[in-house]
Each structure stands twice: as C-alpha cells, then as structure tokens.
C-alpha cells in the first residue's frame, strides 16, 4: 500500500521548502493530524504557511453512504497563509487540525466553495472564526496517486469574518471572492477588517 502521507510531505517540501515547526494533534477515534509550518521570506515581508498532514490518509466519503470506501474518494490537505509577526497565528494549529479531522469525525467532504467554522477565533484576537475553502492548484500542485486512488488536492483556506461568512451563505463563495478582489483585500492580513458588504 502506498504511503500517501510520505508523498504528501515530499510535495510540501518541494513547493514550500523545509518546515520550521510541526505539531501533532490526535482526536479520539481519528488518525493523527500534523500541522507543518513553513516561513516564506520575500520582499513584502514574511508569509507563514500552515499545512495539514494526515487528512489525506483516508479518502473523504459521502456522509449519506452506508459504508465508506477505503480506497476511492476525494483526498485533501489544507493550507493557510498569513503574514508573519502581526499576530499570534501559531495558535491556529489546533483549529486547523480540527478542520482536517472533520471528514473522519463528522463525515463531511471538504471541497472548494465550502465554509468551515471552528466556532472560536482562529488564533487569539483573530477577527475570524471560519474559513472559505478556495480552489486548489495554485501554491501546491495536486498530487497524483496510482489508480484507483484519487489525487490529493491542496486546498487553500481564506479566513472569513462572521459578517463575510453570513454574506457568503446568501450570495455564494464566488461573489465573496469577487468582493475581496474588487476591494484589493489582503487575505493574508491576520487582523484585517471585513470587506464592505453593502
């Protein structure tokens, strides 16, 4: 059996470099989820990327299916990017692990356009309690696995304020992303305000 997580970690290293920290979280009845931290220093400052490792070990199954297929089904890991040094964002490790464990715990299939809510600030003082799952393929390319396994997709997470999350429920993910784009919103700013929604 192919070691999916070893391949996923190798893909992260290729795309993001060496992780400078990692933490593991285990929830009752689920596999261990690790969160890796990568620092990206560029001219416009440091960007810290947090990536889950463990979510893709099992395929996500349709919550209405009687029996989960152990092989077929979508696989994913989550990636969150924030500007470094502006907030205590390392505390996002546990909320990220909770989101990564949600397919096993709650039987949800995490896909682009979905909202994921952790019910508390993503880190101390954060104006966000939820994230929008964005389209994969940008920062980290999909990882093809041998058939019949589905590829692993690396899903970017975009933090949403409660107002943005409520607006997205009514108008949809694409409308919110267009609103962010129109307003030049810096989605990596860990203390940004809600985009104008009227």
PDB file of C-alpha atoms in Angstrom:
ATOM      1  CA  UNK A   1       0.000   0.000   0.000  1.00  0.00           C
ATOM      2  CA  UNK A   2       1.378   3.406  -0.961  1.00  0.00           C
ATOM      3  CA  UNK A   3       2.355   5.716   1.926  1.00  0.00           C
ATOM      4  CA  UNK A   4       0.204   8.686   0.941  1.00  0.00           C
ATOM      5  CA  UNK A   5       1.423  10.929   3.772  1.00  0.00           C
ATOM      6  CA  UNK A   6       5.106  10.454   2.883  1.00  0.00           C
ATOM      7  CA  UNK A   7       4.308  11.540  -0.696  1.00  0.00           C
ATOM      8  CA  UNK A   8       2.255  14.491   0.584  1.00  0.00           C
ATOM      9  CA  UNK A   9       5.069  15.670   2.862  1.00  0.00           C
ATOM     10  CA  UNK A  10       7.538  15.392  -0.031  1.00  0.00           C
ATOM     11  CA  UNK A  11       5.201  17.512  -2.180  1.00  0.00           C
ATOM     12  CA  UNK A  12       5.005  20.168   0.562  1.00  0.00           C
ATOM     13  CA  UNK A  13       8.804  20.293   0.791  1.00  0.00           C
ATOM     14  CA  UNK A  14       9.094  20.691  -2.983  1.00  0.00           C
ATOM     15  CA  UNK A  15       6.512  23.506  -3.081  1.00  0.00           C
ATOM     16  CA  UNK A  16       7.147  25.298   0.240  1.00  0.00           C
ATOM     17  CA  UNK A  17      10.648  24.303   1.396  1.00  0.00           C
ATOM     18  CA  UNK A  18      11.612  22.784   4.744  1.00  0.00           C
ATOM     19  CA  UNK A  19       9.073  23.130   7.577  1.00  0.00           C
ATOM     20  CA  UNK A  20      10.482  25.046  10.549  1.00  0.00           C
ATOM     21  CA  UNK A  21       7.996  23.597  13.043  1.00  0.00           C
ATOM     22  CA  UNK A  22       5.428  20.833  13.306  1.00  0.00           C
ATOM     23  CA  UNK A  23       2.799  19.832  15.831  1.00  0.00           C
ATOM     24  CA  UNK A  24       0.614  16.750  16.102  1.00  0.00           C
ATOM     25  CA  UNK A  25      -2.961  16.541  17.347  1.00  0.00           C
ATOM     26  CA  UNK A  26      -4.935  13.341  17.875  1.00  0.00           C
ATOM     27  CA  UNK A  27      -8.680  13.308  18.434  1.00  0.00           C
ATOM     28  CA  UNK A  28     -10.492  10.344  19.936  1.00  0.00           C
ATOM     29  CA  UNK A  29     -11.296   7.804  17.230  1.00  0.00           C
ATOM     30  CA  UNK A  30      -9.323   9.524  14.468  1.00  0.00           C
ATOM     31  CA  UNK A  31      -5.897   9.274  12.904  1.00  0.00           C
ATOM     32  CA  UNK A  32      -3.195  11.707  13.999  1.00  0.00           C
ATOM     33  CA  UNK A  33      -3.134  15.042  12.185  1.00  0.00           C
ATOM     34  CA  UNK A  34       0.068  17.041  11.976  1.00  0.00           C
ATOM     35  CA  UNK A  35       0.333  20.718  11.111  1.00  0.00           C
ATOM     36  CA  UNK A  36       3.552  21.862   9.453  1.00  0.00           C
ATOM     37  CA  UNK A  37       4.719  25.483   9.482  1.00  0.00           C
ATOM     38  CA  UNK A  38       6.695  26.997   6.620  1.00  0.00           C
ATOM     39  CA  UNK A  39       8.235  30.506   6.557  1.00  0.00           C
ATOM     40  CA  UNK A  40       8.449  32.310   3.232  1.00  0.00           C
ATOM     41  CA  UNK A  41      10.610  35.449   3.432  1.00  0.00           C
ATOM     42  CA  UNK A  42      10.160  37.763   0.451  1.00  0.00           C
ATOM     43  CA  UNK A  43      10.466  41.473  -0.278  1.00  0.00           C
ATOM     44  CA  UNK A  44       6.984  42.235   1.081  1.00  0.00           C
ATOM     45  CA  UNK A  45       7.692  40.567   4.428  1.00  0.00           C
ATOM     46  CA  UNK A  46       7.351  37.107   5.871  1.00  0.00           C
ATOM     47  CA  UNK A  47       4.423  34.878   4.972  1.00  0.00           C
ATOM     48  CA  UNK A  48       3.807  31.938   7.289  1.00  0.00           C
ATOM     49  CA  UNK A  49       2.091  28.916   5.781  1.00  0.00           C
ATOM     50  CA  UNK A  50       0.401  26.249   7.903  1.00  0.00           C
ATOM     51  CA  UNK A  51      -0.269  22.935   6.153  1.00  0.00           C
ATOM     52  CA  UNK A  52      -2.122  19.904   7.492  1.00  0.00           C
ATOM     53  CA  UNK A  53      -0.628  16.438   7.111  1.00  0.00           C
ATOM     54  CA  UNK A  54      -2.887  13.476   7.825  1.00  0.00           C
ATOM     55  CA  UNK A  55      -6.244  14.450   6.355  1.00  0.00           C
ATOM     56  CA  UNK A  56      -5.384  12.732   3.044  1.00  0.00           C
ATOM     57  CA  UNK A  57      -4.511   9.367   4.653  1.00  0.00           C
ATOM     58  CA  UNK A  58      -8.170   8.357   4.211  1.00  0.00           C
ATOM     59  CA  UNK A  59     -10.481   9.313   1.337  1.00  0.00           C
ATOM     60  CA  UNK A  60     -13.393  11.567   2.282  1.00  0.00           C
ATOM     61  CA  UNK A  61     -16.668   9.707   1.954  1.00  0.00           C
ATOM     62  CA  UNK A  62     -20.185  10.814   1.206  1.00  0.00           C
ATOM     63  CA  UNK A  63     -21.905  11.211   4.596  1.00  0.00           C
ATOM     64  CA  UNK A  64     -25.036   9.539   3.158  1.00  0.00           C
ATOM     65  CA  UNK A  65     -23.157   6.373   2.075  1.00  0.00           C
ATOM     66  CA  UNK A  66     -23.851   3.281   4.170  1.00  0.00           C
ATOM     67  CA  UNK A  67     -20.237   2.146   4.023  1.00  0.00           C
ATOM     68  CA  UNK A  68     -17.147   4.291   3.476  1.00  0.00           C
ATOM     69  CA  UNK A  69     -14.982   3.182   0.562  1.00  0.00           C
ATOM     70  CA  UNK A  70     -11.444   2.630   1.946  1.00  0.00           C
ATOM     71  CA  UNK A  71      -9.818   3.458  -1.411  1.00  0.00           C
ATOM     72  CA  UNK A  72     -11.916   5.643  -3.693  1.00  0.00           C
ATOM     73  CA  UNK A  73     -12.987   9.172  -2.823  1.00  0.00           C
ATOM     74  CA  UNK A  74     -11.515  12.662  -2.728  1.00  0.00           C
ATOM     75  CA  UNK A  75      -8.375  13.312  -0.667  1.00  0.00           C
ATOM     76  CA  UNK A  76      -7.182  16.707   0.502  1.00  0.00           C
ATOM     77  CA  UNK A  77      -4.905  18.666   2.815  1.00  0.00           C
ATOM     78  CA  UNK A  78      -5.448  22.265   3.976  1.00  0.00           C
ATOM     79  CA  UNK A  79      -3.071  25.225   3.596  1.00  0.00           C
ATOM     80  CA  UNK A  80      -3.456  28.566   5.400  1.00  0.00           C
ATOM     81  CA  UNK A  81      -1.172  31.529   4.572  1.00  0.00           C
ATOM     82  CA  UNK A  82      -0.865  34.603   6.830  1.00  0.00           C
ATOM     83  CA  UNK A  83       1.563  37.484   7.178  1.00  0.00           C
ATOM     84  CA  UNK A  84       4.112  36.735   9.875  1.00  0.00           C
ATOM     85  CA  UNK A  85       4.816  38.741  13.011  1.00  0.00           C
ATOM     86  CA  UNK A  86       1.460  40.571  13.170  1.00  0.00           C
ATOM     87  CA  UNK A  87      -0.486  38.194  15.449  1.00  0.00           C
ATOM     88  CA  UNK A  88      -0.033  35.002  17.469  1.00  0.00           C
ATOM     89  CA  UNK A  89      -1.050  32.882  14.488  1.00  0.00           C
ATOM     90  CA  UNK A  90       0.807  29.761  15.705  1.00  0.00           C
ATOM     91  CA  UNK A  91      -2.244  29.135  17.909  1.00  0.00           C
ATOM     92  CA  UNK A  92      -4.103  28.225  14.685  1.00  0.00           C
ATOM     93  CA  UNK A  93      -2.567  24.745  14.867  1.00  0.00           C
ATOM     94  CA  UNK A  94      -5.386  23.167  16.867  1.00  0.00           C
ATOM     95  CA  UNK A  95      -8.271  24.778  14.891  1.00  0.00           C
ATOM     96  CA  UNK A  96      -6.570  23.635  11.664  1.00  0.00           C
ATOM     97  CA  UNK A  97      -6.215  20.096  12.980  1.00  0.00           C
ATOM     98  CA  UNK A  98      -9.911  20.145  13.967  1.00  0.00           C
ATOM     99  CA  UNK A  99     -10.844  21.125  10.400  1.00  0.00           C
ATOM    100  CA  UNK A 100      -8.554  18.449   8.947  1.00  0.00           C
ATOM    101  CA  UNK A 101     -10.145  15.800  11.181  1.00  0.00           C
ATOM    102  CA  UNK A 102     -13.719  16.859  10.303  1.00  0.00           C
ATOM    103  CA  UNK A 103     -14.106  14.371   7.397  1.00  0.00           C
ATOM    104  CA  UNK A 104     -13.357  11.487   9.806  1.00  0.00           C
ATOM    105  CA  UNK A 105     -15.241  12.932  12.769  1.00  0.00           C
ATOM    106  CA  UNK A 106     -18.305  14.385  11.058  1.00  0.00           C
ATOM    107  CA  UNK A 107     -18.296  12.596   7.703  1.00  0.00           C
ATOM    108  CA  UNK A 108     -18.093  15.842   5.724  1.00  0.00           C
ATOM    109  CA  UNK A 109     -16.465  16.159   2.315  1.00  0.00           C
ATOM    110  CA  UNK A 110     -14.330  19.321   2.261  1.00  0.00           C
ATOM    111  CA  UNK A 111     -14.440  20.909  -1.194  1.00  0.00           C
ATOM    112  CA  UNK A 112     -13.802  24.319  -2.809  1.00  0.00           C
ATOM    113  CA  UNK A 113     -16.551  26.835  -2.015  1.00  0.00           C
ATOM    114  CA  UNK A 114     -17.313  25.308   1.377  1.00  0.00           C
ATOM    115  CA  UNK A 115     -17.293  27.261   4.649  1.00  0.00           C
ATOM    116  CA  UNK A 116     -15.638  25.650   7.655  1.00  0.00           C
ATOM    117  CA  UNK A 117     -16.365  27.147  11.064  1.00  0.00           C
ATOM    118  CA  UNK A 118     -14.334  26.423  14.200  1.00  0.00           C
ATOM    119  CA  UNK A 119     -16.711  28.335  16.485  1.00  0.00           C
ATOM    120  CA  UNK A 120     -13.932  30.405  18.080  1.00  0.00           C
ATOM    121  CA  UNK A 121     -11.242  32.811  16.863  1.00  0.00           C
ATOM    122  CA  UNK A 122      -8.687  31.045  14.653  1.00  0.00           C
ATOM    123  CA  UNK A 123      -5.961  32.466  16.938  1.00  0.00           C
ATOM    124  CA  UNK A 124      -6.051  34.835  19.968  1.00  0.00           C
ATOM    125  CA  UNK A 125      -7.725  38.112  18.999  1.00  0.00           C
ATOM    126  CA  UNK A 126      -8.421  36.957  15.429  1.00  0.00           C
ATOM    127  CA  UNK A 127     -11.451  38.587  13.759  1.00  0.00           C
ATOM    128  CA  UNK A 128     -12.143  35.243  12.017  1.00  0.00           C
ATOM    129  CA  UNK A 129     -13.927  32.125  13.244  1.00  0.00           C
ATOM    130  CA  UNK A 130     -14.343  30.448   9.865  1.00  0.00           C
ATOM    131  CA  UNK A 131     -12.578  29.935   6.554  1.00  0.00           C
ATOM    132  CA  UNK A 132     -13.587  29.706   2.914  1.00  0.00           C
ATOM    133  CA  UNK A 133     -12.125  26.732   1.067  1.00  0.00           C
ATOM    134  CA  UNK A 134     -10.579  28.043  -2.165  1.00  0.00           C
ATOM    135  CA  UNK A 135      -9.696  26.279  -5.420  1.00  0.00           C
ATOM    136  CA  UNK A 136      -6.575  24.078  -5.352  1.00  0.00           C
ATOM    137  CA  UNK A 137      -3.694  24.048  -7.814  1.00  0.00           C
ATOM    138  CA  UNK A 138      -2.044  27.391  -7.100  1.00  0.00           C
ATOM    139  CA  UNK A 139       0.560  27.161  -4.368  1.00  0.00           C
ATOM    140  CA  UNK A 140       0.878  23.363  -4.167  1.00  0.00           C
ATOM    141  CA  UNK A 141       0.023  21.253  -7.217  1.00  0.00           C
ATOM    142  CA  UNK A 142      -2.315  18.268  -6.934  1.00  0.00           C
ATOM    143  CA  UNK A 143      -0.514  15.032  -6.069  1.00  0.00           C
ATOM    144  CA  UNK A 144      -1.451  12.229  -8.459  1.00  0.00           C
ATOM    145  CA  UNK A 145      -1.645   8.781  -6.849  1.00  0.00           C
ATOM    146  CA  UNK A 146      -1.732   5.383  -8.558  1.00  0.00           C
ATOM    147  CA  UNK A 147      -5.203   4.264  -9.668  1.00  0.00           C
ATOM    148  CA  UNK A 148      -7.713   3.630  -8.198  1.00  0.00           C
ATOM    149  CA  UNK A 149      -6.731   6.307  -5.642  1.00  0.00           C
ATOM    150  CA  UNK A 150      -7.956   9.862  -6.246  1.00  0.00           C
ATOM    151  CA  UNK A 151      -5.287  12.601  -6.328  1.00  0.00           C
ATOM    152  CA  UNK A 152      -4.559  14.616  -3.191  1.00  0.00           C
ATOM    153  CA  UNK A 153      -5.693  18.221  -3.592  1.00  0.00           C
ATOM    154  CA  UNK A 154      -4.155  21.013  -1.533  1.00  0.00           C
ATOM    155  CA  UNK A 155      -6.960  23.382  -0.572  1.00  0.00           C
ATOM    156  CA  UNK A 156      -6.117  26.983   0.392  1.00  0.00           C
ATOM    157  CA  UNK A 157      -8.110  28.370   3.323  1.00  0.00           C
ATOM    158  CA  UNK A 158      -9.189  32.041   3.287  1.00  0.00           C
ATOM    159  CA  UNK A 159     -10.164  33.412   6.728  1.00  0.00           C
ATOM    160  CA  UNK A 160     -13.643  34.989   6.869  1.00  0.00           C
ATOM    161  CA  UNK A 161     -15.100  37.404   9.402  1.00  0.00           C
ATOM    162  CA  UNK A 162     -18.551  36.432  10.774  1.00  0.00           C
ATOM    163  CA  UNK A 163     -20.134  39.131   8.536  1.00  0.00           C
ATOM    164  CA  UNK A 164     -18.370  37.769   5.460  1.00  0.00           C
ATOM    165  CA  UNK A 165     -19.408  34.208   6.336  1.00  0.00           C
ATOM    166  CA  UNK A 166     -23.051  35.284   6.705  1.00  0.00           C
ATOM    167  CA  UNK A 167     -22.898  37.226   3.418  1.00  0.00           C
ATOM    168  CA  UNK A 168     -21.315  34.226   1.659  1.00  0.00           C
ATOM    169  CA  UNK A 169     -24.189  31.957   2.821  1.00  0.00           C
ATOM    170  CA  UNK A 170     -26.608  34.234   0.954  1.00  0.00           C
ATOM    171  CA  UNK A 171     -24.579  35.253  -2.107  1.00  0.00           C
ATOM    172  CA  UNK A 172     -22.154  32.357  -2.572  1.00  0.00           C
ATOM    173  CA  UNK A 173     -18.403  31.853  -2.453  1.00  0.00           C
ATOM    174  CA  UNK A 174     -17.659  33.349  -5.855  1.00  0.00           C
ATOM    175  CA  UNK A 175     -19.478  36.599  -5.057  1.00  0.00           C
ATOM    176  CA  UNK A 176     -17.460  36.959  -1.828  1.00  0.00           C
ATOM    177  CA  UNK A 177     -14.180  36.295  -3.625  1.00  0.00           C
ATOM    178  CA  UNK A 178     -15.100  38.899  -6.266  1.00  0.00           C
ATOM    179  CA  UNK A 179     -15.870  41.374  -3.461  1.00  0.00           C
ATOM    180  CA  UNK A 180     -12.434  40.714  -1.926  1.00  0.00           C
ATOM    181  CA  UNK A 181     -10.777  41.164  -5.320  1.00  0.00           C
ATOM    182  CA  UNK A 182     -12.613  44.390  -6.132  1.00  0.00           C
ATOM    183  CA  UNK A 183     -11.596  45.887  -2.786  1.00  0.00           C
ATOM    184  CA  UNK A 184      -7.974  44.743  -3.025  1.00  0.00           C
ATOM    185  CA  UNK A 185      -8.379  42.811   0.237  1.00  0.00           C
ATOM    186  CA  UNK A 186      -5.157  41.399   1.687  1.00  0.00           C
ATOM    187  CA  UNK A 187      -6.437  37.957   2.657  1.00  0.00           C
ATOM    188  CA  UNK A 188      -3.152  37.175   4.414  1.00  0.00           C
ATOM    189  CA  UNK A 189      -3.514  40.070   6.875  1.00  0.00           C
ATOM    190  CA  UNK A 190      -4.240  38.327  10.227  1.00  0.00           C
ATOM    191  CA  UNK A 191      -6.038  41.372  11.626  1.00  0.00           C
ATOM    192  CA  UNK A 192      -7.848  42.700   8.552  1.00  0.00           C
ATOM    193  CA  UNK A 193     -11.350  44.124   8.785  1.00  0.00           C
ATOM    194  CA  UNK A 194     -14.394  42.766   6.990  1.00  0.00           C
ATOM    195  CA  UNK A 195     -14.705  43.779   3.346  1.00  0.00           C
ATOM    196  CA  UNK A 196     -17.546  46.319   2.669  1.00  0.00           C
ATOM    197  CA  UNK A 197     -20.653  44.199   2.026  1.00  0.00           C
ATOM    198  CA  UNK A 198     -23.460  46.727   1.383  1.00  0.00           C
TER     199      UNK A 198
END
